[in-house]
Tab-separated table of C-alpha atoms and ligand atoms in Angstrom:
chain	number	residue	atom	x	y	z
A	5	UNK	CA	-17.537	4.475	22.361
A	6	UNK	CA	-14.673	6.556	23.965
A	7	UNK	CA	-11.273	5.541	22.889
A	8	UNK	CA	-10.253	4.378	26.249
A	9	UNK	CA	-12.807	1.660	26.271
A	10	UNK	CA	-11.272	-0.191	23.182
A	11	UNK	CA	-7.533	0.170	24.138
A	12	UNK	CA	-7.121	-3.572	24.633
A	13	UNK	CA	-8.304	-5.725	21.924
A	14	UNK	CA	-9.597	-9.107	23.069
A	15	UNK	CA	-9.363	-10.723	19.672
A	16	UNK	CA	-5.777	-9.989	19.334
A	17	UNK	CA	-3.178	-11.885	21.406
A	18	UNK	CA	-1.049	-8.739	21.622
A	19	UNK	CA	-2.405	-5.637	23.294
A	20	UNK	CA	-3.234	-2.661	21.105
A	21	UNK	CA	-3.096	0.807	22.663
A	22	UNK	CA	-5.327	3.008	20.527
A	23	UNK	CA	-5.023	6.158	22.767
A	24	UNK	CA	-1.265	5.928	22.707
A	25	UNK	CA	-1.475	5.474	18.733
A	26	UNK	CA	-3.710	8.429	18.222
A	27	UNK	CA	-1.435	10.585	20.549
A	28	UNK	CA	1.359	10.029	18.085
A	29	UNK	CA	-0.513	11.706	15.035
A	30	UNK	CA	-0.863	15.390	15.521
A	31	UNK	CA	-3.079	15.605	12.390
A	32	UNK	CA	-5.787	13.631	14.092
A	33	UNK	CA	-6.688	16.327	16.401
A	34	UNK	CA	-7.924	18.707	13.664
A	35	UNK	CA	-11.482	19.931	13.280
A	36	UNK	CA	-13.453	20.850	10.057
A	37	UNK	CA	-16.467	23.258	10.346
A	38	UNK	CA	-16.268	22.486	14.156
A	39	UNK	CA	-16.464	18.661	13.411
A	40	UNK	CA	-13.609	16.472	14.439
A	41	UNK	CA	-11.623	15.507	11.340
A	42	UNK	CA	-12.086	11.855	10.608
A	43	UNK	CA	-9.401	10.426	8.255
A	44	UNK	CA	-10.914	7.766	6.142
A	45	UNK	CA	-8.685	8.471	3.291
A	46	UNK	CA	-5.741	6.138	4.288
A	47	UNK	CA	-5.803	4.267	0.992
A	48	UNK	CA	-4.945	7.725	-0.694
A	49	UNK	CA	-2.298	8.254	1.908
A	50	UNK	CA	-1.999	8.185	5.756
A	51	UNK	CA	-1.090	10.913	8.457
A	52	UNK	CA	2.449	10.766	9.938
A	53	UNK	CA	3.478	10.578	13.586
A	54	UNK	CA	5.296	13.446	15.237
A	55	UNK	CA	8.539	11.671	15.094
A	56	UNK	CA	8.404	11.569	11.241
A	57	UNK	CA	7.727	15.107	11.036
A	58	UNK	CA	10.480	16.048	13.590
A	59	UNK	CA	13.132	13.935	11.642
A	60	UNK	CA	12.198	15.523	8.313
A	61	UNK	CA	12.408	19.080	9.788
A	62	UNK	CA	15.645	18.220	11.613
A	63	UNK	CA	17.247	16.863	8.457
A	64	UNK	CA	16.286	20.095	6.544
A	65	UNK	CA	17.444	22.171	9.504
A	66	UNK	CA	20.868	20.546	10.069
A	67	UNK	CA	21.929	18.060	7.524
A	68	UNK	CA	20.541	19.152	4.252
A	69	UNK	CA	23.119	18.013	1.622
A	70	UNK	CA	23.799	15.814	-1.455
A	71	UNK	CA	25.265	12.342	-0.925
A	72	UNK	CA	28.867	11.269	-1.391
A	73	UNK	CA	30.623	14.352	-0.349
A	74	UNK	CA	33.694	14.600	1.761
A	75	UNK	CA	32.108	16.680	4.525
A	76	UNK	CA	30.025	16.423	7.655
A	77	UNK	CA	26.466	17.059	6.552
A	78	UNK	CA	26.892	14.835	3.301
A	79	UNK	CA	28.365	12.044	5.448
A	80	UNK	CA	25.353	12.388	7.794
A	81	UNK	CA	23.187	12.169	4.703
A	82	UNK	CA	24.774	9.044	3.350
A	83	UNK	CA	24.465	7.510	7.022
A	84	UNK	CA	20.770	8.454	7.053
A	85	UNK	CA	20.048	6.957	3.675
A	86	UNK	CA	21.764	3.639	4.737
A	87	UNK	CA	19.726	3.555	7.967
A	88	UNK	CA	16.509	4.189	5.982
A	89	UNK	CA	17.582	1.196	3.761
A	90	UNK	CA	18.260	-0.980	6.722
A	91	UNK	CA	14.882	-0.061	8.426
A	92	UNK	CA	12.988	-0.920	5.119
A	93	UNK	CA	14.981	-4.204	4.857
A	94	UNK	CA	13.611	-5.229	8.232
A	95	UNK	CA	10.254	-3.958	7.320
A	96	UNK	CA	10.022	-6.225	4.282
A	97	UNK	CA	12.596	-8.805	5.542
A	98	UNK	CA	15.299	-8.554	3.027
A	99	UNK	CA	18.813	-7.122	2.894
A	100	UNK	CA	19.387	-3.382	2.728
A	101	UNK	CA	21.031	-3.620	-0.646
A	102	UNK	CA	17.778	-5.102	-2.111
A	103	UNK	CA	15.960	-1.836	-1.192
A	104	UNK	CA	15.586	0.788	-3.937
A	105	UNK	CA	14.221	4.247	-3.179
A	106	UNK	CA	12.070	6.251	-5.799
A	107	UNK	CA	9.608	9.043	-6.089
A	108	UNK	CA	6.678	6.726	-5.832
A	109	UNK	CA	5.631	3.294	-6.594
A	110	UNK	CA	4.451	4.247	-10.104
A	111	UNK	CA	7.722	5.647	-11.309
A	112	UNK	CA	9.636	2.748	-9.748
A	113	UNK	CA	7.499	0.322	-11.716
A	114	UNK	CA	7.821	2.354	-15.049
A	115	UNK	CA	11.469	2.153	-14.408
A	116	UNK	CA	11.460	-1.530	-13.764
A	117	UNK	CA	9.199	-2.266	-16.824
A	118	UNK	CA	11.686	-0.377	-19.026
A	119	UNK	CA	14.645	-2.445	-17.673
A	120	UNK	CA	12.758	-5.787	-17.826
A	121	UNK	CA	11.497	-4.770	-21.257
A	122	UNK	CA	15.115	-4.718	-22.489
A	123	UNK	CA	15.020	-8.525	-22.132
A	124	UNK	CA	11.546	-9.253	-23.821
A	125	UNK	CA	10.813	-9.994	-27.414
A	126	UNK	CA	7.804	-10.271	-29.639
A	127	UNK	CA	5.461	-12.780	-28.211
A	128	UNK	CA	6.639	-12.854	-24.701
A	129	UNK	CA	3.722	-12.799	-22.321
A	130	UNK	CA	2.928	-10.600	-19.193
A	131	UNK	CA	0.093	-11.580	-16.948
A	132	UNK	CA	-1.708	-8.584	-15.159
A	133	UNK	CA	-4.948	-8.419	-13.548
A	134	UNK	CA	-8.074	-6.504	-13.979
A	135	UNK	CA	-8.346	-5.973	-10.270
A	136	UNK	CA	-5.052	-3.991	-9.836
A	137	UNK	CA	-4.324	-0.292	-9.505
A	138	UNK	CA	-3.271	1.017	-12.972
A	139	UNK	CA	0.262	1.510	-11.583
A	140	UNK	CA	0.747	-2.263	-11.831
A	141	UNK	CA	-0.930	-2.465	-15.202
A	142	UNK	CA	0.100	0.447	-17.474
A	143	UNK	CA	3.787	0.284	-17.005
A	144	UNK	CA	3.674	-3.384	-18.186
A	145	UNK	CA	1.135	-2.724	-21.041
A	146	UNK	CA	3.549	-0.206	-22.261
A	147	UNK	CA	5.809	-3.075	-23.313
A	148	UNK	CA	3.333	-3.969	-26.070
A	149	UNK	CA	5.558	-1.559	-27.998
A	150	UNK	CA	8.192	-4.258	-27.909
A	151	UNK	CA	5.661	-6.874	-28.969
A	152	UNK	CA	4.940	-8.227	-25.595
A	153	UNK	CA	1.535	-9.679	-25.345
A	154	UNK	CA	-0.644	-8.818	-22.250
A	155	UNK	CA	-2.835	-11.445	-20.713
A	156	UNK	CA	-5.351	-9.873	-18.276
A	157	UNK	CA	-6.648	-12.028	-15.473
A	158	UNK	CA	-10.472	-11.585	-14.774
A	159	UNK	CA	-11.986	-11.212	-11.411
A	160	UNK	CA	-15.222	-12.393	-10.010
A	161	UNK	CA	-17.783	-9.730	-10.289
A	162	UNK	CA	-19.751	-10.886	-7.430
A	163	UNK	CA	-17.281	-10.333	-4.716
A	164	UNK	CA	-14.247	-8.688	-6.597
A	165	UNK	CA	-11.926	-11.559	-5.842
A	166	UNK	CA	-9.226	-12.597	-8.314
A	167	UNK	CA	-10.118	-15.382	-10.650
A	168	UNK	CA	-7.264	-17.709	-9.617
A	169	UNK	CA	-8.323	-20.286	-12.153
A	170	UNK	CA	-8.105	-17.806	-14.855
A	171	UNK	CA	-4.697	-16.704	-13.435
A	172	UNK	CA	-3.315	-20.236	-13.428
A	173	UNK	CA	-4.727	-20.801	-17.090
A	174	UNK	CA	-3.075	-17.499	-18.408
A	175	UNK	CA	0.446	-18.458	-17.153
A	176	UNK	CA	2.104	-20.411	-19.895
A	177	UNK	CA	5.419	-21.341	-21.584
A	178	UNK	CA	5.822	-17.710	-22.916
A	179	UNK	CA	4.948	-15.974	-19.708
A	180	UNK	CA	7.881	-13.763	-18.736
A	181	UNK	CA	6.156	-11.686	-15.857
A	182	UNK	CA	3.248	-11.946	-13.463
A	183	UNK	CA	2.327	-8.649	-11.876
A	184	UNK	CA	-0.270	-8.826	-9.135
A	185	UNK	CA	-1.542	-6.555	-6.293
A	186	UNK	CA	-1.349	-7.820	-2.771
A	187	UNK	CA	-4.580	-5.953	-1.898
A	188	UNK	CA	-7.101	-3.965	-3.848
A	189	UNK	CA	-6.955	-0.278	-3.006
A	190	UNK	CA	-10.606	-0.039	-4.241
A	191	UNK	CA	-12.569	-2.913	-2.740
A	192	UNK	CA	-10.123	-4.145	-0.200
A	193	UNK	CA	-9.652	-7.711	-1.500
A	194	UNK	CA	-6.462	-9.435	-0.320
A	195	UNK	CA	-4.986	-11.758	-2.973
A	196	UNK	CA	-3.226	-14.864	-2.491
A	197	UNK	CA	0.127	-13.682	-3.703
A	198	UNK	CA	2.120	-16.410	-2.371
A	199	UNK	CA	0.171	-18.721	-4.481
A	200	UNK	CA	0.705	-16.346	-7.588
A	201	UNK	CA	4.499	-16.482	-6.960
A	202	UNK	CA	4.338	-20.336	-6.837
A	203	UNK	CA	2.404	-20.547	-10.075
A	204	UNK	CA	4.637	-18.095	-11.801
A	205	UNK	CA	7.889	-19.790	-10.866
A	206	UNK	CA	7.675	-23.099	-12.890
A	207	UNK	CA	6.960	-21.039	-15.883
A	208	UNK	CA	10.133	-19.276	-15.384
A	209	UNK	CA	8.210	-16.069	-15.073
A	210	UNK	CA	9.274	-13.136	-12.650
A	211	UNK	CA	6.633	-12.079	-9.963
A	212	UNK	CA	6.114	-8.449	-9.335
A	213	UNK	CA	3.831	-7.670	-6.402
A	214	UNK	CA	2.319	-4.311	-5.665
A	215	UNK	CA	2.031	-4.210	-1.990
A	216	UNK	CA	0.981	-0.470	-1.729
A	217	UNK	CA	-2.378	-0.975	-0.393
A	218	UNK	CA	-1.527	-4.140	1.780
A	219	UNK	CA	1.472	-2.510	3.685
A	220	UNK	CA	-0.628	-0.463	6.246
A	221	UNK	CA	-2.587	-3.597	7.129
A	222	UNK	CA	-0.594	-6.671	6.888
A	223	UNK	CA	3.073	-7.935	7.420
A	224	UNK	CA	5.142	-8.351	4.395
A	225	UNK	CA	7.861	-11.100	4.208
A	226	UNK	CA	9.449	-10.988	0.856
A	227	UNK	CA	11.764	-13.978	1.770
A	228	UNK	CA	8.848	-16.147	2.641
A	229	UNK	CA	6.979	-15.060	-0.434
A	230	UNK	CA	9.997	-15.598	-2.519
A	231	UNK	CA	8.716	-12.973	-4.816
A	232	UNK	CA	11.122	-11.431	-7.327
A	233	UNK	CA	9.997	-7.806	-6.811
A	234	UNK	CA	7.717	-6.117	-4.372
A	235	UNK	CA	6.784	-2.443	-4.450
A	236	UNK	CA	5.108	-0.178	-1.730
A	237	UNK	CA	4.998	3.499	-0.734
A	238	UNK	CA	5.913	4.703	2.599
A	239	UNK	CA	3.138	7.397	2.516
A	240	UNK	CA	0.470	4.797	2.790
A	241	UNK	CA	1.966	3.372	5.973
A	242	UNK	CA	2.690	6.481	8.170
A	243	UNK	CA	5.744	7.691	6.391
A	244	UNK	CA	6.925	10.246	3.827
A	245	UNK	CA	5.599	10.534	0.113
A	246	UNK	CA	8.203	8.068	-1.352
A	247	UNK	CA	8.185	4.651	-3.097
A	248	UNK	CA	10.242	1.626	-2.085
A	249	UNK	CA	11.050	-1.267	-4.387
A	250	UNK	CA	12.457	-4.561	-3.144
A	251	UNK	CA	14.213	-6.618	-5.841
A	252	UNK	CA	15.910	-9.791	-5.449
A	253	UNK	CA	19.712	-9.197	-5.439
A	254	UNK	CA	20.292	-11.495	-8.465
A	255	UNK	CA	17.790	-9.445	-10.478
A	256	UNK	CA	18.979	-6.104	-9.445
A	257	UNK	CA	22.457	-7.177	-10.512
A	258	UNK	CA	21.614	-8.801	-13.674
A	259	UNK	CA	19.070	-6.264	-15.130
A	260	UNK	CA	20.238	-3.254	-16.869
A	261	UNK	CA	18.808	0.143	-15.706
A	262	UNK	CA	18.633	3.028	-17.873
A	263	UNK	CA	20.985	5.481	-16.154
A	264	UNK	CA	23.518	8.299	-16.627
A	265	UNK	CA	27.107	7.272	-17.113
A	266	UNK	CA	28.681	8.568	-13.948
A	267	UNK	CA	26.134	6.710	-11.709
A	268	UNK	CA	27.592	3.644	-10.103
A	269	UNK	CA	26.998	0.101	-11.463
A	270	UNK	CA	26.566	-1.059	-7.878
A	271	UNK	CA	23.127	-2.133	-6.543
A	272	UNK	CA	20.922	-0.678	-5.242
A	273	UNK	CA	22.104	2.874	-6.056
A	274	UNK	CA	22.327	2.064	-9.891
A	275	UNK	CA	18.555	1.936	-9.753
A	276	UNK	CA	18.326	5.397	-8.157
A	277	UNK	CA	18.788	8.245	-10.576
A	278	UNK	CA	19.613	11.951	-9.780
A	279	UNK	CA	19.058	13.175	-6.343
A	280	UNK	CA	16.640	11.660	-4.279
A	281	UNK	CA	14.176	13.260	-1.995
A	282	UNK	CA	16.457	13.340	1.112
A	283	UNK	CA	14.262	14.884	3.377
A	284	UNK	CA	11.611	12.433	2.623
A	285	UNK	CA	14.087	9.438	3.224
A	286	UNK	CA	14.869	11.150	6.443
A	287	UNK	CA	11.329	10.275	7.556
A	288	UNK	CA	11.674	6.462	6.702
A	289	UNK	CA	13.511	5.138	9.725
A	290	UNK	CA	11.259	7.076	12.122
A	291	UNK	CA	8.350	5.652	10.305
A	292	UNK	CA	9.691	2.083	10.868
A	293	UNK	CA	10.706	3.146	14.467
A	294	UNK	CA	6.901	3.913	14.965
A	295	UNK	CA	5.916	0.474	13.941
A	296	UNK	CA	8.702	-1.008	16.064
A	297	UNK	CA	7.441	1.199	19.160
A	298	UNK	CA	3.875	0.047	18.453
A	299	UNK	CA	4.956	-3.653	18.341
A	300	UNK	CA	7.221	-3.315	21.508
A	301	UNK	CA	4.187	-1.700	23.414
A	302	UNK	CA	2.034	-4.663	22.310
A	303	UNK	CA	4.613	-7.284	23.017
A	304	UNK	CA	7.561	-6.066	25.309
A	305	UNK	CA	9.119	-9.557	25.006
A	306	UNK	CA	10.123	-9.106	21.421
A	307	UNK	CA	13.814	-8.715	20.836
A	308	UNK	CA	14.599	-7.582	17.210
A	309	UNK	CA	13.142	-4.802	15.181
A	310	UNK	CA	11.718	-7.246	12.652
A	311	UNK	CA	9.894	-9.067	15.453
A	312	UNK	CA	8.499	-5.803	16.873
A	313	UNK	CA	7.211	-4.856	13.467
A	314	UNK	CA	5.392	-8.264	13.195
A	315	UNK	CA	3.991	-7.737	16.726
A	316	UNK	CA	2.579	-4.238	15.717
A	317	UNK	CA	0.746	-6.001	12.790
A	318	UNK	CA	-0.624	-8.628	15.054
A	319	UNK	CA	-1.808	-5.856	17.329
A	320	UNK	CA	-3.584	-3.707	14.680
A	321	UNK	CA	-5.196	-6.741	13.152
A	322	UNK	CA	-7.982	-7.338	15.600
A	323	UNK	CA	-8.771	-3.562	15.866
A	324	UNK	CA	-8.964	-3.203	12.193
A	325	UNK	CA	-11.061	-6.398	12.014
A	326	UNK	CA	-13.570	-5.126	14.639
A	327	UNK	CA	-14.073	-1.820	12.779
A	328	UNK	CA	-14.350	-3.753	9.489
A	329	UNK	CA	-17.137	-5.931	10.761
A	330	UNK	CA	-19.048	-2.834	12.245
A	331	UNK	CA	-18.605	-0.939	8.941
A	332	UNK	CA	-19.808	-3.761	6.786
A	333	UNK	CA	-22.961	-4.494	8.793
A	334	UNK	CA	-23.820	-0.875	9.026
A	335	UNK	CA	-23.092	-0.125	5.355
A	336	UNK	CA	-25.305	-3.182	4.390
A	337	UNK	CA	-28.126	-1.950	6.545
A	338	UNK	CA	-28.498	1.447	4.662
A	339	UNK	CA	-31.360	1.083	2.148
A	340	UNK	CA	-30.183	1.677	-1.535
A	341	UNK	CA	-26.462	1.240	-0.612
A	342	UNK	CA	-24.466	-1.352	-2.677
A	343	UNK	CA	-21.285	-2.544	-1.158
A	344	UNK	CA	-18.633	-3.958	-3.479
A	345	UNK	CA	-16.148	-6.797	-2.573
A	346	UNK	CA	-16.358	-9.569	-0.055
A	347	UNK	CA	-19.236	-9.087	2.424
A	348	UNK	CA	-19.456	-12.633	3.938
A	349	UNK	CA	-18.114	-12.678	7.274
A	350	UNK	CA	-16.644	-16.145	6.780
A	351	UNK	CA	-14.294	-14.739	4.242
A	352	UNK	CA	-13.133	-11.580	6.099
A	353	UNK	CA	-9.696	-12.883	6.238
A	354	UNK	CA	-9.393	-12.389	2.586
A	355	UNK	CA	-10.279	-8.562	2.744
A	356	UNK	CA	-9.068	-5.657	4.502
A	357	UNK	CA	-10.910	-2.520	5.909
A	358	UNK	CA	-11.412	-0.620	2.609
A	359	UNK	CA	-14.923	-0.202	1.450
A	360	UNK	CA	-16.246	0.810	-2.169
A	361	UNK	CA	-19.893	1.656	-2.044
A	362	UNK	CA	-22.457	3.239	-4.373
A	363	UNK	CA	-25.750	4.742	-3.288
A	364	UNK	CA	-28.935	4.970	-5.303
A	365	UNK	CA	-29.755	8.577	-6.161
A	366	UNK	CA	-26.452	9.937	-5.136
A	367	UNK	CA	-23.083	10.258	-7.024
A	368	UNK	CA	-19.950	9.363	-5.207
A	369	UNK	CA	-18.610	12.864	-5.548
A	370	UNK	CA	-21.888	14.315	-3.969
A	371	UNK	CA	-21.585	11.846	-0.973
A	372	UNK	CA	-17.805	12.527	-0.595
A	373	UNK	CA	-18.447	16.263	-0.600
A	374	UNK	CA	-21.377	16.090	1.868
A	375	UNK	CA	-19.298	13.850	4.115
A	376	UNK	CA	-16.287	16.209	3.687
A	377	UNK	CA	-18.278	19.139	4.997
A	378	UNK	CA	-18.990	17.110	8.168
A	379	UNK	CA	-15.411	16.346	8.676
A	380	UNK	CA	-15.238	12.866	7.038
A	381	UNK	CA	-12.327	12.493	4.594
A	382	UNK	CA	-13.474	9.852	2.035
A	383	UNK	CA	-12.642	9.632	-1.536
A	384	UNK	CA	-14.634	9.295	-4.852
A	385	UNK	CA	-13.924	8.021	-8.245
A	386	UNK	CA	-11.741	5.156	-9.489
A	387	UNK	CA	-8.505	5.800	-7.409
A	388	UNK	CA	-6.761	4.578	-10.574
A	389	UNK	CA	-8.298	0.994	-10.246
A	390	UNK	CA	-9.548	1.739	-13.780
A	391	UNK	CA	-10.073	-1.706	-15.098
A	392	UNK	CA	-12.131	-2.568	-11.967
A	393	UNK	CA	-14.433	0.398	-12.459
A	394	UNK	CA	-14.689	-0.129	-16.079
A	395	UNK	CA	-15.450	-3.860	-15.645
A	396	UNK	CA	-18.164	-3.172	-13.015
A	397	UNK	CA	-19.531	-0.408	-15.280
A	398	UNK	CA	-19.282	2.243	-12.650
A	399	UNK	CA	-16.593	4.312	-14.299
A	400	UNK	CA	-19.256	6.292	-16.353
A	401	UNK	CA	-21.142	6.819	-13.158
A	402	UNK	CA	-18.480	8.450	-10.991
A	403	UNK	CA	-16.943	5.224	-9.714
A	404	UNK	CA	-17.356	4.425	-5.925
A	405	UNK	CA	-17.396	6.238	-2.677
A	406	UNK	CA	-14.248	4.839	-0.897
A	407	UNK	CA	-14.077	4.589	2.933
A	408	UNK	CA	-10.594	3.425	4.138
A	409	UNK	CA	-9.872	2.600	7.654
A	410	UNK	CA	-6.421	2.268	9.233
A	411	UNK	CA	-5.444	1.467	12.758
A	412	UNK	CA	-5.525	5.033	13.996
A	413	UNK	CA	-9.263	5.058	13.262
A	414	UNK	CA	-11.894	4.250	16.139
A	415	UNK	CA	-15.091	2.322	16.360
A	416	UNK	CA	-16.626	5.623	17.418
A	417	UNK	CA	-15.536	7.204	13.983
A	418	UNK	CA	-17.127	4.235	12.198
A	419	UNK	CA	-20.386	4.647	14.059
A	420	UNK	CA	-20.440	8.411	13.351
A	421	UNK	CA	-19.666	7.853	9.669
A	422	UNK	CA	-22.557	5.389	9.410
A	423	UNK	CA	-24.816	7.942	11.120
A	424	UNK	CA	-23.781	10.786	8.703
A	425	UNK	CA	-24.318	8.549	5.728
A	426	UNK	CA	-27.745	7.475	7.062
A	427	UNK	CA	-28.634	11.252	7.529
A	428	UNK	CA	-27.313	12.222	4.123
A	429	UNK	CA	-29.411	9.688	2.204
A	430	UNK	CA	-32.540	9.977	4.413
B	523	LIG	C1	-2.654	-0.359	-4.806
B	523	LIG	C2	-1.831	0.807	-5.292
B	523	LIG	N1	-0.878	0.512	-6.072
B	523	LIG	C3	-0.149	1.673	-6.612
B	523	LIG	C4	-0.332	2.794	-6.360
B	523	LIG	C5	0.557	3.903	-6.782
B	523	LIG	O1	1.314	4.305	-5.777
B	523	LIG	P1	2.290	5.697	-5.826
B	523	LIG	O2	1.367	6.797	-5.612
B	523	LIG	O3	3.289	5.582	-4.865
B	523	LIG	O4	2.802	5.680	-7.223
B	523	LIG	C6	-1.389	3.114	-5.400
B	523	LIG	C7	-1.700	4.537	-4.965
B	523	LIG	O5	-2.841	4.772	-4.537
B	523	LIG	C8	-2.174	2.068	-4.887
B	523	LIG	O6	-3.204	2.195	-4.022
């Protein structure tokens, strides 16, 4: 189906202009072996709009400096970082001083686990899940060195949803922290993180939400969730390779980061060590600007940046949903293919457009390689959702083939991918 035919989504109350979206991302115009490149690797990292590329290049060309200096380019850098923080504050619905920048989600989480670990003693419990990316598992498991006890929540093997009863049962008087993913980067399950926060609070446990995989697909509101921490990575939602941590102000102030002495004690900078990746941070506000522009096109009546961001999510939802429905129906119709995660259309609201599949007689690496030759960028392996692949006993078999859609993908790409898969296995 040509892109023009799908530009207004009937199932969404706000208009979605796919042709405009695709025109923003120069990478999407590439070809591989004369095939158009089809980016189905969003869960590993998304492409960036031109304005992000321009802002990064412009920063390096004109304002490349360290922060805190008494001169022009340094002051411009300070201003740019402050604008990026404010933009992320609107993106997550918190204040700018509750936003911490870091190299990526994994290093931010290790830093936070070290700081929280200072408050833990032998027998204190941490609740984790077997559905999560290892970046929300190993940093907490490392606290076993301090005598912390890890309690790992099971998932339902039939549909890869979190076993919420097990989660509730594992939270108890000794629980100090509950760390849960918002959405699975392997099978696409969306977890009820609001309920997780609600269960953690009466136990006096902190909640730590990994929203890395959810952020490109659904709106995040840390105030409404009332979580204590939430982490995401801008490179998964059309920005630069960086991590972002939201921490409730009271926790960022109370906890003690490991840091060098000359560094400030003020939040949020006391949680940012050494020199940050300024050129990357220069791409953050333009990334949020992209979301805002998408939302304003979808709903010109919105007045604030936050409202525009929410309108953008509303607009992409219908498009991602339609692609998901087509992809799942198509994958299930391929003989010998096993699709993991939720496949029941009545429960599609509990999953996103990320698909993990295995095919009889073909390893995931073989499939990804053959697809790659035809211009389809998919992934194979465990994508660090190691507990999941081990529990499902596919780790020793090469994991899954992962196909990940984001809003710049098209129905036509879904059809072509399905056709290519059918050909490969025929
Ligand atoms: C769900 C999830 N959590 C955490 C991470 C780790 O993020 P980062 O690469 O920013 O450390 C990833 C990366 O793929 C992820 O998908």
